[in-house]
PDB file of C-alpha atoms in Angstrom:
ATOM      1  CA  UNK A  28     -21.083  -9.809  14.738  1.00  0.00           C
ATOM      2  CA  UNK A  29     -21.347 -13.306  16.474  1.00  0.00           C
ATOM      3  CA  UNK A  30     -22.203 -13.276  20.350  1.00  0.00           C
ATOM      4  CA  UNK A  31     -23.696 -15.377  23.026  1.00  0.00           C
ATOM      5  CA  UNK A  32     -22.713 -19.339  22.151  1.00  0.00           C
ATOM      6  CA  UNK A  33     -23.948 -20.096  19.272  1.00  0.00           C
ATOM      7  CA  UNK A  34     -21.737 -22.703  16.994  1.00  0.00           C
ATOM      8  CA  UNK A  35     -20.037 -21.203  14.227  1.00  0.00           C
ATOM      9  CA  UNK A  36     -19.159 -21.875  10.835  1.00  0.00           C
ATOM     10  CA  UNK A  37     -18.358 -19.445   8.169  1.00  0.00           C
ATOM     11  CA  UNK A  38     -16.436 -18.939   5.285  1.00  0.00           C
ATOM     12  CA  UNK A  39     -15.844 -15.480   3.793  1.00  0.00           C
ATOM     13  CA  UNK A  40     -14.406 -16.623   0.132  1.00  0.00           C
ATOM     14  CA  UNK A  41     -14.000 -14.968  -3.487  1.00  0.00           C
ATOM     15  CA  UNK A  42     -15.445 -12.028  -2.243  1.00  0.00           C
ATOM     16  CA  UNK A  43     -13.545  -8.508  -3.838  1.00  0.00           C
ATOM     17  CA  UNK A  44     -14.146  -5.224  -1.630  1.00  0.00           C
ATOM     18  CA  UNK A  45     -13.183  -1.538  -2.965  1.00  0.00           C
ATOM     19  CA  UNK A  46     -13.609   1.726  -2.179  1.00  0.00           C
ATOM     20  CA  UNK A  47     -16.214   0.801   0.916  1.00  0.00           C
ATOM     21  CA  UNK A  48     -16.417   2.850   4.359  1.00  0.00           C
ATOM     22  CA  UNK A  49     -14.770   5.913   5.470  1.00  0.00           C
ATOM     23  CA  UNK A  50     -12.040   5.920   7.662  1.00  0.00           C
ATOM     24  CA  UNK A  51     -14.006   4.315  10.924  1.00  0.00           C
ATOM     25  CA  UNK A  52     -15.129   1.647   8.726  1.00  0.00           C
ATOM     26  CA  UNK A  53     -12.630  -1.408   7.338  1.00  0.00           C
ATOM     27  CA  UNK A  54     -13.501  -3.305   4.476  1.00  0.00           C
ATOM     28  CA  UNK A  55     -14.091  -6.601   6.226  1.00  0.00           C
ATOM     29  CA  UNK A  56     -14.917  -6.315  10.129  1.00  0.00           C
ATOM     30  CA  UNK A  57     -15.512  -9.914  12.030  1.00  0.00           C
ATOM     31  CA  UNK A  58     -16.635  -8.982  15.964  1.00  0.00           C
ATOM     32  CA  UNK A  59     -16.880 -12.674  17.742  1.00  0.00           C
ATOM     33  CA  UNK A  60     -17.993 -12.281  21.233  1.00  0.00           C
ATOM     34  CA  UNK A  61     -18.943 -14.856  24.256  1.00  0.00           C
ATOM     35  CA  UNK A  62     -18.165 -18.438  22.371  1.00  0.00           C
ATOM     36  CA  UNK A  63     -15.391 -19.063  24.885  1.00  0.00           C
ATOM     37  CA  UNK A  64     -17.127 -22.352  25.466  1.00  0.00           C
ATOM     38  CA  UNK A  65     -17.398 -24.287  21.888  1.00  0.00           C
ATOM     39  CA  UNK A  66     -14.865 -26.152  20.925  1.00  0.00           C
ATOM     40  CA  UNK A  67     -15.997 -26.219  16.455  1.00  0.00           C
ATOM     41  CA  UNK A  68     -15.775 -22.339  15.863  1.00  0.00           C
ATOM     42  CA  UNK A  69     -14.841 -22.297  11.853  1.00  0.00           C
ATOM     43  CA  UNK A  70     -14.098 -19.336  10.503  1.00  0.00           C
ATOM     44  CA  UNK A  71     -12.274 -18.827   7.336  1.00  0.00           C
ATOM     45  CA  UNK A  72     -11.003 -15.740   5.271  1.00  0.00           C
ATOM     46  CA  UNK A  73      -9.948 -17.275   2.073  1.00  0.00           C
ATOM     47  CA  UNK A  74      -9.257 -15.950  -1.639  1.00  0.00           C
ATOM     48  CA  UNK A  75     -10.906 -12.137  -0.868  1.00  0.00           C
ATOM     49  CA  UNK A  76      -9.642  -8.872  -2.393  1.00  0.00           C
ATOM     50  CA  UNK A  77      -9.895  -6.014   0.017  1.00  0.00           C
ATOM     51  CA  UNK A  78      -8.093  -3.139  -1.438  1.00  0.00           C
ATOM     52  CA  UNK A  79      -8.112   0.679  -1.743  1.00  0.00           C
ATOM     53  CA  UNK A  80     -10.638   1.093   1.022  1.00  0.00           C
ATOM     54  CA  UNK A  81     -10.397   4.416   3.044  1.00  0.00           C
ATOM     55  CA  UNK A  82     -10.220   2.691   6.722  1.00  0.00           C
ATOM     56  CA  UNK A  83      -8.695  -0.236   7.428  1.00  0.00           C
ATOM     57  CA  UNK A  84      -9.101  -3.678   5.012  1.00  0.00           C
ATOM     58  CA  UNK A  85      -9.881  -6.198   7.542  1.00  0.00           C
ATOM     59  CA  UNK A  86     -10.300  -5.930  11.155  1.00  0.00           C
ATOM     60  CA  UNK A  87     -10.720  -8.829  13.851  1.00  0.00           C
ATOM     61  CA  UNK A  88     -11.994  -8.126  16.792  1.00  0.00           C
ATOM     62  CA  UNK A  89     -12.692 -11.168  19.756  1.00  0.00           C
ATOM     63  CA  UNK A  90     -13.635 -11.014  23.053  1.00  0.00           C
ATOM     64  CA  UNK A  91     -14.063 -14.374  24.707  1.00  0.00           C
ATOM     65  CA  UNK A  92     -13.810 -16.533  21.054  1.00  0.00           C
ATOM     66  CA  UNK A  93     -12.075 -19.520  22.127  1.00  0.00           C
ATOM     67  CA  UNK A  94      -8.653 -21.372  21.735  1.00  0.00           C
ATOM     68  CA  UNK A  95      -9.639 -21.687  17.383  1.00  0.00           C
ATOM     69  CA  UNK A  96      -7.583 -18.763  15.213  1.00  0.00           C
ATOM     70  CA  UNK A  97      -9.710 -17.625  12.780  1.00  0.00           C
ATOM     71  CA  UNK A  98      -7.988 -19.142   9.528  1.00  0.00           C
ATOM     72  CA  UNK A  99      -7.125 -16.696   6.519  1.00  0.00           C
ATOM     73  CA  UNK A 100      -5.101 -17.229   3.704  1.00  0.00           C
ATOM     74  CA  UNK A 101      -4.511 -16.426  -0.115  1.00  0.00           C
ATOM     75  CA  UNK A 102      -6.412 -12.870   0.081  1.00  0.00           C
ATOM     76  CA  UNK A 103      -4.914  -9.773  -1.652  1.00  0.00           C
ATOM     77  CA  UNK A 104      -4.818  -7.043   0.912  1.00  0.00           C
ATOM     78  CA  UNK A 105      -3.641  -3.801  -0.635  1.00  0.00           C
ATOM     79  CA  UNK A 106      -3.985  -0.104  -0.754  1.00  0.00           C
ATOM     80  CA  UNK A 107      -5.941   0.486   1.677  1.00  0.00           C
ATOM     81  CA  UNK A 108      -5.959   3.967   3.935  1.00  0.00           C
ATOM     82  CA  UNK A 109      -5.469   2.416   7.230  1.00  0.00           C
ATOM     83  CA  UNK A 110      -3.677  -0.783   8.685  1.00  0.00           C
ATOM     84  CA  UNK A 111      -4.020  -3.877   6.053  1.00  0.00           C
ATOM     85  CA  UNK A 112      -4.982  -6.277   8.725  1.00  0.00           C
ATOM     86  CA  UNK A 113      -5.605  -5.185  11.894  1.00  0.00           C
ATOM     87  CA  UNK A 114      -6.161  -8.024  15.223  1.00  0.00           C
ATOM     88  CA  UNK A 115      -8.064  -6.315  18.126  1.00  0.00           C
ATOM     89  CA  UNK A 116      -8.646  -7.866  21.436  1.00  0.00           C
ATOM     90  CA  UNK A 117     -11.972  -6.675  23.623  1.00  0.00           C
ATOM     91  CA  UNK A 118     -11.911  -7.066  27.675  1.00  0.00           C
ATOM     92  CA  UNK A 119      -9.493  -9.359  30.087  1.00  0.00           C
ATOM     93  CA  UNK A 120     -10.070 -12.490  26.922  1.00  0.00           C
ATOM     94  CA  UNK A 121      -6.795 -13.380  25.366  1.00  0.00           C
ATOM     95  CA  UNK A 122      -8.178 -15.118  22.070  1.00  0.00           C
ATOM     96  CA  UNK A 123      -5.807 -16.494  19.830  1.00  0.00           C
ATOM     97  CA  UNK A 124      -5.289 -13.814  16.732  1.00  0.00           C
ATOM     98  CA  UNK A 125      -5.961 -15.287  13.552  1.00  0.00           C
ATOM     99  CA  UNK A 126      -3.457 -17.669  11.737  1.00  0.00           C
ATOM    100  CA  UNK A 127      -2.219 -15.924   8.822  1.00  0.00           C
ATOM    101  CA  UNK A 128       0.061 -18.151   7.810  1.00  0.00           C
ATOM    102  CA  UNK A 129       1.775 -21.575   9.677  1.00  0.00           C
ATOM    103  CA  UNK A 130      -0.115 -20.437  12.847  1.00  0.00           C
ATOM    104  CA  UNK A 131      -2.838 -23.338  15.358  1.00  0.00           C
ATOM    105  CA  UNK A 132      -5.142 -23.814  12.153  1.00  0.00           C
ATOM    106  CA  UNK A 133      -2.388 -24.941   9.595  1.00  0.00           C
ATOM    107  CA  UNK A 134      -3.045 -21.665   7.434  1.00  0.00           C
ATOM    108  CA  UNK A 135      -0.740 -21.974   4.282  1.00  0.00           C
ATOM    109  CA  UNK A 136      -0.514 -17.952   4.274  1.00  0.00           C
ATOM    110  CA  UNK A 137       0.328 -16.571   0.709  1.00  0.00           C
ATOM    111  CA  UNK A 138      -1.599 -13.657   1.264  1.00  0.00           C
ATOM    112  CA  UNK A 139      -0.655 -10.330  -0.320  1.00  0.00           C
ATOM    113  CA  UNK A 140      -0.408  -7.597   1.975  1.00  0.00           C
ATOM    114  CA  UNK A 141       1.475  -4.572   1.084  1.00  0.00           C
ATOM    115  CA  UNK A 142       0.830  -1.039   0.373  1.00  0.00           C
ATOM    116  CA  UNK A 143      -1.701  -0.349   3.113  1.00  0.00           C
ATOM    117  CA  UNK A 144      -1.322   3.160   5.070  1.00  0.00           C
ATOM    118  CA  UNK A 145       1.367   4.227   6.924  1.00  0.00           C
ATOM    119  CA  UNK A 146       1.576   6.689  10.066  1.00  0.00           C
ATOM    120  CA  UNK A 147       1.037   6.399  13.892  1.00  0.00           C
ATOM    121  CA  UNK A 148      -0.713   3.221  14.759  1.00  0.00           C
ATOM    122  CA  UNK A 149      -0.834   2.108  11.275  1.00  0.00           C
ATOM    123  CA  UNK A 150       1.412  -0.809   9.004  1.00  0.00           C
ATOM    124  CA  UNK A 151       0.407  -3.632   6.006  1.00  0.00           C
ATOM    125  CA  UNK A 152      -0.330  -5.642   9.955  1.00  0.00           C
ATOM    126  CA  UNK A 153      -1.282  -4.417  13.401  1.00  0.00           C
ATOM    127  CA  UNK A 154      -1.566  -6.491  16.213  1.00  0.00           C
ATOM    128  CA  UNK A 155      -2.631  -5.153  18.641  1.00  0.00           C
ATOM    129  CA  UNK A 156      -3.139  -7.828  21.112  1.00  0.00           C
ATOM    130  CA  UNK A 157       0.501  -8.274  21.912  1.00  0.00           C
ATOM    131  CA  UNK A 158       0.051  -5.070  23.847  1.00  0.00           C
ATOM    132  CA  UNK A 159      -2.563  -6.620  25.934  1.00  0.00           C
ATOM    133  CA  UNK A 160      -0.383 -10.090  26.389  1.00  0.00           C
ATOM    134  CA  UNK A 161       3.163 -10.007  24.986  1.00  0.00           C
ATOM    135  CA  UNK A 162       3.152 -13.416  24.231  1.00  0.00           C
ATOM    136  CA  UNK A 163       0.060 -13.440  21.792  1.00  0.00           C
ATOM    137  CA  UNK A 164       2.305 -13.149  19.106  1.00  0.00           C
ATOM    138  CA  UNK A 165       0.034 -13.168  15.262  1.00  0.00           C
ATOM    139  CA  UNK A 166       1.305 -15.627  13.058  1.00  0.00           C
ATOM    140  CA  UNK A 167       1.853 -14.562   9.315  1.00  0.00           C
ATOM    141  CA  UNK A 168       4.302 -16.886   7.603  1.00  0.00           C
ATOM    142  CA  UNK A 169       4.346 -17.359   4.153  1.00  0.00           C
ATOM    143  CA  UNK A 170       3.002 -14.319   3.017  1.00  0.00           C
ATOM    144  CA  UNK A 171       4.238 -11.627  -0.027  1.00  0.00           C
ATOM    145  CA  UNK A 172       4.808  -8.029   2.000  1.00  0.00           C
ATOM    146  CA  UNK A 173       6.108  -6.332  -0.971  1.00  0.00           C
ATOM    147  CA  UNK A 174       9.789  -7.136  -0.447  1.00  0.00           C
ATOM    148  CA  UNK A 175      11.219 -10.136   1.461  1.00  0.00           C
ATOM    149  CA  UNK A 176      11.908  -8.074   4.566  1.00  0.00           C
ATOM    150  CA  UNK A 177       8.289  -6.929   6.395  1.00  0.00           C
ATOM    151  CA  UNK A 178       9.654  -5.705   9.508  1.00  0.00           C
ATOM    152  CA  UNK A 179       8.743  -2.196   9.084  1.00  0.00           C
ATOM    153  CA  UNK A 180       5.230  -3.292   8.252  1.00  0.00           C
ATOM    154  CA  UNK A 181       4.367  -4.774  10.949  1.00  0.00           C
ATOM    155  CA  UNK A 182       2.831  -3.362  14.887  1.00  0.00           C
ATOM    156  CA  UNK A 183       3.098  -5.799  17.416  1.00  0.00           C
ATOM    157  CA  UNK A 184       4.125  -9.173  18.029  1.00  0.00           C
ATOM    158  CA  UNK A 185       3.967 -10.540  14.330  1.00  0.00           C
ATOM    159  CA  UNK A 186       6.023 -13.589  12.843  1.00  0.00           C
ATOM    160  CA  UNK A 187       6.472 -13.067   9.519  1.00  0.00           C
ATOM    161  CA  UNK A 188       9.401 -14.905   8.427  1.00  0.00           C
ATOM    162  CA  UNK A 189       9.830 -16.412   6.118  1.00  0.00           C
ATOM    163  CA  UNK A 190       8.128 -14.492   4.112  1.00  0.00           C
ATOM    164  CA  UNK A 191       7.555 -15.431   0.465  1.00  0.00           C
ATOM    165  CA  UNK A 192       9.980 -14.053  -2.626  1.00  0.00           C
ATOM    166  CA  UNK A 193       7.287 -12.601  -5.014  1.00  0.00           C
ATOM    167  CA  UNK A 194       3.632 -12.251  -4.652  1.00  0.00           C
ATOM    168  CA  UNK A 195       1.982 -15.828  -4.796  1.00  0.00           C
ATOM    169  CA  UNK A 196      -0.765 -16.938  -8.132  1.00  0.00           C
ATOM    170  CA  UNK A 197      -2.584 -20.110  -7.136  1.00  0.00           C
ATOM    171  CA  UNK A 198      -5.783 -19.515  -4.621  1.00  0.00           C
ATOM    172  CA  UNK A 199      -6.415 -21.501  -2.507  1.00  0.00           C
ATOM    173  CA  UNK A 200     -10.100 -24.440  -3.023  1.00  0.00           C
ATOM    174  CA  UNK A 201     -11.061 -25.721   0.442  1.00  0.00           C
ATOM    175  CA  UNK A 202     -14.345 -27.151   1.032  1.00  0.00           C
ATOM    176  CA  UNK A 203     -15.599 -25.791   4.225  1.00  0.00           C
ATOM    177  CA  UNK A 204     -16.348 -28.439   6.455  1.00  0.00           C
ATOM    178  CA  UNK A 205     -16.432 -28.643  10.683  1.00  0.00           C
ATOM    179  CA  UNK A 206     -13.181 -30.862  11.243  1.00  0.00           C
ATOM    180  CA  UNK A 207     -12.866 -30.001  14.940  1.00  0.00           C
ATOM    181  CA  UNK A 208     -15.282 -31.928  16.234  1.00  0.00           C
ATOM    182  CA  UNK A 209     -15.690 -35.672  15.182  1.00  0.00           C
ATOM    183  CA  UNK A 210     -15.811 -34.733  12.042  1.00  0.00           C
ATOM    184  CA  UNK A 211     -19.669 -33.136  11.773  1.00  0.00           C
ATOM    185  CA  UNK A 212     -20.956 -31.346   9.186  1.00  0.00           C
ATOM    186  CA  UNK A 213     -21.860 -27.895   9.976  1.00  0.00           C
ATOM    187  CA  UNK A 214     -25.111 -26.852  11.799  1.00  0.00           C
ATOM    188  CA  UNK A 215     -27.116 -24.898   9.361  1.00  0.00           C
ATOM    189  CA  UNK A 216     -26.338 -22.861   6.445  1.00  0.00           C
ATOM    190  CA  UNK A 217     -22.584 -21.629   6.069  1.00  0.00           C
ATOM    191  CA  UNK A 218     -22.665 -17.662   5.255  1.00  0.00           C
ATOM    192  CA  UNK A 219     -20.892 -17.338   2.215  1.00  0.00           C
ATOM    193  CA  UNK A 220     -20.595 -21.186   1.151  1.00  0.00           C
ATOM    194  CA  UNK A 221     -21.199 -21.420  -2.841  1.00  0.00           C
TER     195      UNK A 221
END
């Protein structure tokens, strides 16, 4: 949970998450509130497995973040009871949802996500802000749904094509560094950065 203006940078990275929660509680949950007026929010979802959890795997929810996508790419998203990835929007903000893949941050997608539950309200993707604002459409290029055609997988305004043949091997190394802004390194400690 990230609220009232404070300058973020944070990479979640390498990190593998089973069996955690019930079904109110995903495996990976980012809430970023009130930052509407930075310009160097960095947050990046890279090279995580999030998989047979009994809610959904990740969940981002924004309310006033900002015109930066949160950045994900090469995680393995799989199995789990509820939606695989699931983009919330809080309040009259229409944040960007995250770039999945070939979205505002340049995310090279080959995530995995496939397998996830199935049911009302619930897909491998979910995003949910397209009700709010039709044209905040989640970008999720480049990614391995199971089978080269995702359209049944998806809730919401999602571009997934194209979509990628077979399930991708390389991860993805990136350095975390704060490239918005002039080039400065980040304020403080990064969560996460090993």
């Amino acid at each position: 949970y990230s609220d009232a203006h404070v300058r973020q940078t944070l990479l979640i990275q390498g990190n593998t998450l089973t069996g955690c929660g019930d079904a109110s509680h995903p495996g990976v949950s980012l809430y970023l509130s009130d930052q509407s007026g930075l310009a160097s929010n960095d947050v990046r979802l890279l090279d995580n497995v999030v998989q047979d959890n009994d809610g959904d795997g990740v969940v981002l929810h924004s309310a006033d973040w900002g015109a930066n996508a949160i950045l994900a790419a090469c995680n393995t998203i799989t199995g789990n009871a509820g939606a695989g990835v699931r983009e919330v929007n809080s309040g009259a903000w229409m944040d960007p949802p995250g770039d999945w893949g070939a979205g505002n941050r340049a995310s090279p997608g080959n995530n995995v996500i496939t397998g996830n539950g199935s049911g009302e309200g619930v897909a491998d993707f979910v995003n949910e802000r397209s009700g709010e604002d039709p044209g905040n459409t989640a970008m999720a290029r480049n990614n391995w749904w199971g089978d080269t055609d995702p359209s049944d997988q998806v809730i919401g305004d999602v571009e997934f094509t194209p979509s990628l043949d077979a399930a991708p091997t390389a991860a993805l190394a990136v350095a975390l560094t704060d490239a918005l802004v002039n080039d400065l390194p980040p304020v403080g400690p990064s969560i996460g950065d090993t």
